[in-house]
PDB file of C-alpha atoms in Angstrom:
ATOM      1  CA  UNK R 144     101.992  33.733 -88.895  1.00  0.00           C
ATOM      2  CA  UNK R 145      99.794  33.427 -85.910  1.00  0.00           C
ATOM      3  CA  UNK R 146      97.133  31.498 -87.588  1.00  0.00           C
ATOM      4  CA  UNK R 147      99.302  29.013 -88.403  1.00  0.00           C
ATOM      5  CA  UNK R 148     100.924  29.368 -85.301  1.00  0.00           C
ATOM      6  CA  UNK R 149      97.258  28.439 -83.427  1.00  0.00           C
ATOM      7  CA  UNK R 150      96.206  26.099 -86.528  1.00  0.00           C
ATOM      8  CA  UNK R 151      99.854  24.060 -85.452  1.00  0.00           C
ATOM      9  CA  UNK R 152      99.614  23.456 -82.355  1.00  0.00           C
ATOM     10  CA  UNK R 153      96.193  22.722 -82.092  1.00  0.00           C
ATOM     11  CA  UNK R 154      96.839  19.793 -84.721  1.00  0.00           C
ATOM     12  CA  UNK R 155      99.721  18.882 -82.562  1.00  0.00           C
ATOM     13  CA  UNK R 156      98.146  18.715 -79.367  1.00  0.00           C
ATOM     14  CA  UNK R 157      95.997  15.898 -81.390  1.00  0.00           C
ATOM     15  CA  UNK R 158      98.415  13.887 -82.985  1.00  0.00           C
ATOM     16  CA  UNK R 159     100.249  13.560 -79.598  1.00  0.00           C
ATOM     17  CA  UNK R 160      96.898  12.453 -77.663  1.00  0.00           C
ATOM     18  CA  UNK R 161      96.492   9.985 -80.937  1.00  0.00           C
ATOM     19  CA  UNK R 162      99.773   8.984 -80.383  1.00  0.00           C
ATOM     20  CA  UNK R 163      99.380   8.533 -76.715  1.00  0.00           C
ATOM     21  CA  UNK R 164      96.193   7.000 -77.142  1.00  0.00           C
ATOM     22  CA  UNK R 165      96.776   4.585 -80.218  1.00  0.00           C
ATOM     23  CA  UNK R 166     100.628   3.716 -79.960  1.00  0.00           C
ATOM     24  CA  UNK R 167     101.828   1.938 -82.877  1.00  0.00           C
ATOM     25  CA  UNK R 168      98.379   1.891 -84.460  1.00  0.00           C
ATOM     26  CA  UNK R 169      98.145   5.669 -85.543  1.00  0.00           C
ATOM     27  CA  UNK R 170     100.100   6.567 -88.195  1.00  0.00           C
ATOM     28  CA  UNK R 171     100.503  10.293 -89.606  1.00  0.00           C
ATOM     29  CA  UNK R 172     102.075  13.464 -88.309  1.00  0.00           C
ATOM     30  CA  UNK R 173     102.674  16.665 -89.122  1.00  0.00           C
ATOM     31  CA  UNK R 174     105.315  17.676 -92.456  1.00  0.00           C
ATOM     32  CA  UNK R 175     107.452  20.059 -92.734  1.00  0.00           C
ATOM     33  CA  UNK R 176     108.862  21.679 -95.640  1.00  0.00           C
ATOM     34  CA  UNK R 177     111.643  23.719 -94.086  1.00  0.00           C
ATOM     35  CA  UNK R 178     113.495  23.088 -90.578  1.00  0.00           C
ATOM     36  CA  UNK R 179     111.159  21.274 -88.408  1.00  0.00           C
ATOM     37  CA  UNK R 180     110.076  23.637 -85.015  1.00  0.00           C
ATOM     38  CA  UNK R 181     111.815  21.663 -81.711  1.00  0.00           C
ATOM     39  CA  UNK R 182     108.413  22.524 -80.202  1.00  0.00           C
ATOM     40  CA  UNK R 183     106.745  20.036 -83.042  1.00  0.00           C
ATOM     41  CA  UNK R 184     109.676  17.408 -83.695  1.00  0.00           C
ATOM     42  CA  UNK R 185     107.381  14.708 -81.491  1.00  0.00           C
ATOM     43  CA  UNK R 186     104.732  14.939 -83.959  1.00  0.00           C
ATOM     44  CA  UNK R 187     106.427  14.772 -87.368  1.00  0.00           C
ATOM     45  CA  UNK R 188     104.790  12.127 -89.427  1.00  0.00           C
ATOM     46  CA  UNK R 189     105.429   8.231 -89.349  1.00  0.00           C
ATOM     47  CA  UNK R 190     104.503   8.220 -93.206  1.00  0.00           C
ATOM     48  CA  UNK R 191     107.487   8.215 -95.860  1.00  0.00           C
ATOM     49  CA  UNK R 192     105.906  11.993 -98.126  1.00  0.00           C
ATOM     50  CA  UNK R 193     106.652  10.188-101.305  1.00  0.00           C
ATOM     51  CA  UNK R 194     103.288  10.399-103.158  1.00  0.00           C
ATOM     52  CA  UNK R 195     102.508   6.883-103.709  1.00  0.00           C
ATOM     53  CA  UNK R 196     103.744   5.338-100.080  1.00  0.00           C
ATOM     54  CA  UNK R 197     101.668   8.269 -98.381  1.00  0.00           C
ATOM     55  CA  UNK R 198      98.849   7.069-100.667  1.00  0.00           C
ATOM     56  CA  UNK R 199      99.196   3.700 -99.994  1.00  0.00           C
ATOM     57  CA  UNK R 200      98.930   4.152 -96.087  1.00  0.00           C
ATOM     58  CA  UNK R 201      95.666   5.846 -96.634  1.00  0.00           C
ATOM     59  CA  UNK R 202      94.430   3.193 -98.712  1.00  0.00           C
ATOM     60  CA  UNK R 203      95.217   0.710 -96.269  1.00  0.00           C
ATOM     61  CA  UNK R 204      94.212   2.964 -93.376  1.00  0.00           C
ATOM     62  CA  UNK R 205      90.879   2.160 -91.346  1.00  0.00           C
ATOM     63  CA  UNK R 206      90.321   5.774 -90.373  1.00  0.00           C
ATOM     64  CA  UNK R 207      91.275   8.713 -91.633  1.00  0.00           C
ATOM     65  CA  UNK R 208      91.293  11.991 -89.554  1.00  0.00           C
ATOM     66  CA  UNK R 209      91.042  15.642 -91.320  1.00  0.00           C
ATOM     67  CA  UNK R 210      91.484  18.991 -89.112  1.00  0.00           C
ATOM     68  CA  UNK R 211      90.032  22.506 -90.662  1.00  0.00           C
ATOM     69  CA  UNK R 212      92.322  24.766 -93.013  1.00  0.00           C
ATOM     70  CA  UNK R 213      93.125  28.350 -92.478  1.00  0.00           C
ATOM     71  CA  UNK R 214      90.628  30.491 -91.596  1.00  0.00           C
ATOM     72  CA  UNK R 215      88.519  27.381 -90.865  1.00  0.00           C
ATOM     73  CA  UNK R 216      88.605  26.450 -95.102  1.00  0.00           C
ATOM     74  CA  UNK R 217      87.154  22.859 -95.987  1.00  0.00           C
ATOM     75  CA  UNK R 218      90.932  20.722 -95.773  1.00  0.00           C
ATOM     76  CA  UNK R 219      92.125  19.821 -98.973  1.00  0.00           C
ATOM     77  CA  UNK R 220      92.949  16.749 -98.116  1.00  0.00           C
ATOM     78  CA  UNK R 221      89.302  16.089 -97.314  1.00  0.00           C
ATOM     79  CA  UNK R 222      88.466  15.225-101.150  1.00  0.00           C
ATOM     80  CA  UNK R 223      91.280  12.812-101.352  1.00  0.00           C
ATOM     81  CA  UNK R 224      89.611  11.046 -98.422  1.00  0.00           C
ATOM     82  CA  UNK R 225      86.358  11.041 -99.856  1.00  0.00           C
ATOM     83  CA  UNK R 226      87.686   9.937-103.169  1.00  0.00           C
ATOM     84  CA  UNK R 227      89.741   6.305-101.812  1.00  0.00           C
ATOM     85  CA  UNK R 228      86.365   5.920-100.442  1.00  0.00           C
ATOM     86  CA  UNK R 229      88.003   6.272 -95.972  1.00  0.00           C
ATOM     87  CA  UNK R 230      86.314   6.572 -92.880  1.00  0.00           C
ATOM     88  CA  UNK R 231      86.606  10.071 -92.184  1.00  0.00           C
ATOM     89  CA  UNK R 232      87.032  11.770 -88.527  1.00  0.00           C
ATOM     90  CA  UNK R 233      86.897  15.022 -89.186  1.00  0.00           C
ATOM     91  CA  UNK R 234      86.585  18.389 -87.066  1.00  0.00           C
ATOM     92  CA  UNK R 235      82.969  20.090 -87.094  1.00  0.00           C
ATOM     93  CA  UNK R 236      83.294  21.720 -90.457  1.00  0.00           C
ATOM     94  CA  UNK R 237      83.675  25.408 -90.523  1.00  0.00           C
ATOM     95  CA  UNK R 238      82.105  25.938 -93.913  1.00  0.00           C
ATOM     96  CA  UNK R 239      80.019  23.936 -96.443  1.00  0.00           C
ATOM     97  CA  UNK R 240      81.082  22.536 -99.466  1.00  0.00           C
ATOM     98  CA  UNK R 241      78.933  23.107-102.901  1.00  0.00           C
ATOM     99  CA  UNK R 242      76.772  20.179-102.029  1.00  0.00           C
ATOM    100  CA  UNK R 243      76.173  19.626 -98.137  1.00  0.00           C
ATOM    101  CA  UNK R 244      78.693  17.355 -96.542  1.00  0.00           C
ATOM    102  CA  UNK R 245      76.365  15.718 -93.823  1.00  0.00           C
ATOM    103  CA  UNK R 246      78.135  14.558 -90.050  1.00  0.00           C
ATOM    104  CA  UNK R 247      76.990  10.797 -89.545  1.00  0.00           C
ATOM    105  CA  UNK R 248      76.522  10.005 -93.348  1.00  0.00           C
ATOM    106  CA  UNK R 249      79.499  11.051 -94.900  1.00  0.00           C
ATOM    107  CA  UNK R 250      81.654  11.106 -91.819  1.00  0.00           C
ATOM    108  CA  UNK R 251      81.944  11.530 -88.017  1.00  0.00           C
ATOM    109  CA  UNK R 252      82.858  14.536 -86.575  1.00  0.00           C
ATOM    110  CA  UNK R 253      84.757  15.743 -83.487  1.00  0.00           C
ATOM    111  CA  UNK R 254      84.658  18.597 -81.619  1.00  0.00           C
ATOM    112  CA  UNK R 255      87.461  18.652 -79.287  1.00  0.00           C
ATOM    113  CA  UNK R 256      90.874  16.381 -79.108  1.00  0.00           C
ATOM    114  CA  UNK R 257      89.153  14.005 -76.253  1.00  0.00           C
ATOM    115  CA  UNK R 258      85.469  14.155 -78.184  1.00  0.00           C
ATOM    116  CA  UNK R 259      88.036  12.851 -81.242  1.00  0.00           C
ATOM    117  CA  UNK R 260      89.625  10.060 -79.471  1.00  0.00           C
ATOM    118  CA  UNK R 261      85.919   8.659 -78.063  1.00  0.00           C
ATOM    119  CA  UNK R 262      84.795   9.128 -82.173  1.00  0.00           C
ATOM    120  CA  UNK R 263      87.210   6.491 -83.236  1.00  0.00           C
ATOM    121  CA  UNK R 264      87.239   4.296 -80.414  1.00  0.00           C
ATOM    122  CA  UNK R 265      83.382   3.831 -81.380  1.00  0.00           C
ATOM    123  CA  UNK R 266      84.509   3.288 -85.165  1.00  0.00           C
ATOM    124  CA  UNK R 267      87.011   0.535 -84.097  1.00  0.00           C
ATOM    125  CA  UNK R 268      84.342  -0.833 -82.034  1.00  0.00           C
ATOM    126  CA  UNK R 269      81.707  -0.829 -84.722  1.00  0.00           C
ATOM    127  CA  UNK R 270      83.735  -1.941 -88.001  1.00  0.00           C
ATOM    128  CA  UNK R 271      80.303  -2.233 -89.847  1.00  0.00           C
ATOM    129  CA  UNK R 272      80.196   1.771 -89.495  1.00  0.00           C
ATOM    130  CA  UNK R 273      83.415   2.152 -90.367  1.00  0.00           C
ATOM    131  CA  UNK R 274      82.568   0.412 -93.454  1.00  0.00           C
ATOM    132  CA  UNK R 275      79.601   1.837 -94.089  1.00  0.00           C
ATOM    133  CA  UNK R 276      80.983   5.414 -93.463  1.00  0.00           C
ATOM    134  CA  UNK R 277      83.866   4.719 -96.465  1.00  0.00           C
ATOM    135  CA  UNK R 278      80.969   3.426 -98.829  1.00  0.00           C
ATOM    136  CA  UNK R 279      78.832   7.015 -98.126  1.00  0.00           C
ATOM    137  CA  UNK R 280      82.292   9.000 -98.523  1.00  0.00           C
ATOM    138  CA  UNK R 281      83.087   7.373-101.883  1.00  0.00           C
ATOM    139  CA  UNK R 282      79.294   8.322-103.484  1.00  0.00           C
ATOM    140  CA  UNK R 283      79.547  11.674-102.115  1.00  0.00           C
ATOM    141  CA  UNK R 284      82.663  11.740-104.379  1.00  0.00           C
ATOM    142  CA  UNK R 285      81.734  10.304-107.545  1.00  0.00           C
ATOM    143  CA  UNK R 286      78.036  12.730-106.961  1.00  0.00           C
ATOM    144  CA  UNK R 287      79.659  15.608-106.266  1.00  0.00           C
ATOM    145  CA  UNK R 288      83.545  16.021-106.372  1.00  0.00           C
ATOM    146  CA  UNK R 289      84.574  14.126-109.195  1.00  0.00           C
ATOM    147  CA  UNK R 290      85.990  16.625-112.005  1.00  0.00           C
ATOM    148  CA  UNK R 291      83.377  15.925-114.654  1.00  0.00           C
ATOM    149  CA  UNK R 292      80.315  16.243-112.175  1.00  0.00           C
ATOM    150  CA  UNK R 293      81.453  18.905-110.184  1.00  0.00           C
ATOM    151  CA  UNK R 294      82.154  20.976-113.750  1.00  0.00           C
ATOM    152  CA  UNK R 295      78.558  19.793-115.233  1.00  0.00           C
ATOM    153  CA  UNK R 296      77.002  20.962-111.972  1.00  0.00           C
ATOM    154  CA  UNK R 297      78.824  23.889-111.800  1.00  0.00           C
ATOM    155  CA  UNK R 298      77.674  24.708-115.687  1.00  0.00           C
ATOM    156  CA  UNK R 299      74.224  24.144-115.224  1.00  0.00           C
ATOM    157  CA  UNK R 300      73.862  26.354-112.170  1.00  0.00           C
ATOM    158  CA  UNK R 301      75.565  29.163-114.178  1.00  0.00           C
ATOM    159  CA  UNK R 302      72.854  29.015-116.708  1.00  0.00           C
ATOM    160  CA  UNK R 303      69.942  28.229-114.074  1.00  0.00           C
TER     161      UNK R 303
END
């Protein structure tokens, strides 16, 4: 698929500037289902997939980075970030989410690889942002993506 041709190897031109960038510090990769591409077996993940040691490497992670979907789709992974409460770096968001996910309150965004790399060397500088960046993503989960308010809001707006 093209798309995920382009989508690929723009996330793996990051993860090798992260890796370049960060050594040992950055953790994460790319996964891979299938056979992994020789063009992409430099940026296969650090992180053992098993649900609960992936999960407990973003718990313990200081930043957390989150790159567009297809078609430029809000990343799935995004809610999972927001819900352990991270530090998010994400990629100028493509499309809005129900409730309005704003850059510099709820995370930090990036524009381009290098724009990405001078994002989180300002977090790491600036812990108390870092901090305060996980606090904002957290509320904007329990306000707005947690199952039961997510459903109520999406009830009451039916019948509004």
């Amino acid at each position: 698929w093209p798309e995920a041709d382009i989508l690929n190897q723009y996330r793996a031109g990051l993860i090798r500037l992260l890796k370049d960038e960060f050594k040992d510090q950055f953790l994460g990769g790319m996964f891979f289902e299938t056979d992994i591409p020789d063009s992409y077996r430099d940026c296969v993940t650090n992180v053992p997939t098993q649900r609960n040691v992936y999960l407990h490497s973003v718990r313990n992670a200081a930043i957390v980075i989150s790159t567009n979907g297809f078609g430029g789709s809000l990343p799935w992974k995004l809610a999972e970030y927001f819900q352990l409460g991270k530090c998010v770096v994400s990629e100028n968001l493509a499309h809005i989410a129900m409730e309005p996910i704003v850059p510099g309150m709820h995370l930090q965004v990036f524009n381009d690889h290098d724009n990405c790399i001078e994002v989180i060397r300002e977090l790491l500088e600036h812990k108390d942002n870092m901090n305060l960046f996980g606090r904002n993503s957290g509320k904007y989960f329990q306000d707005y993506i947690q199952p039961g308010v997510a459903l109520e809001s999406l009830i009451k707006d039916a019948f509004s």
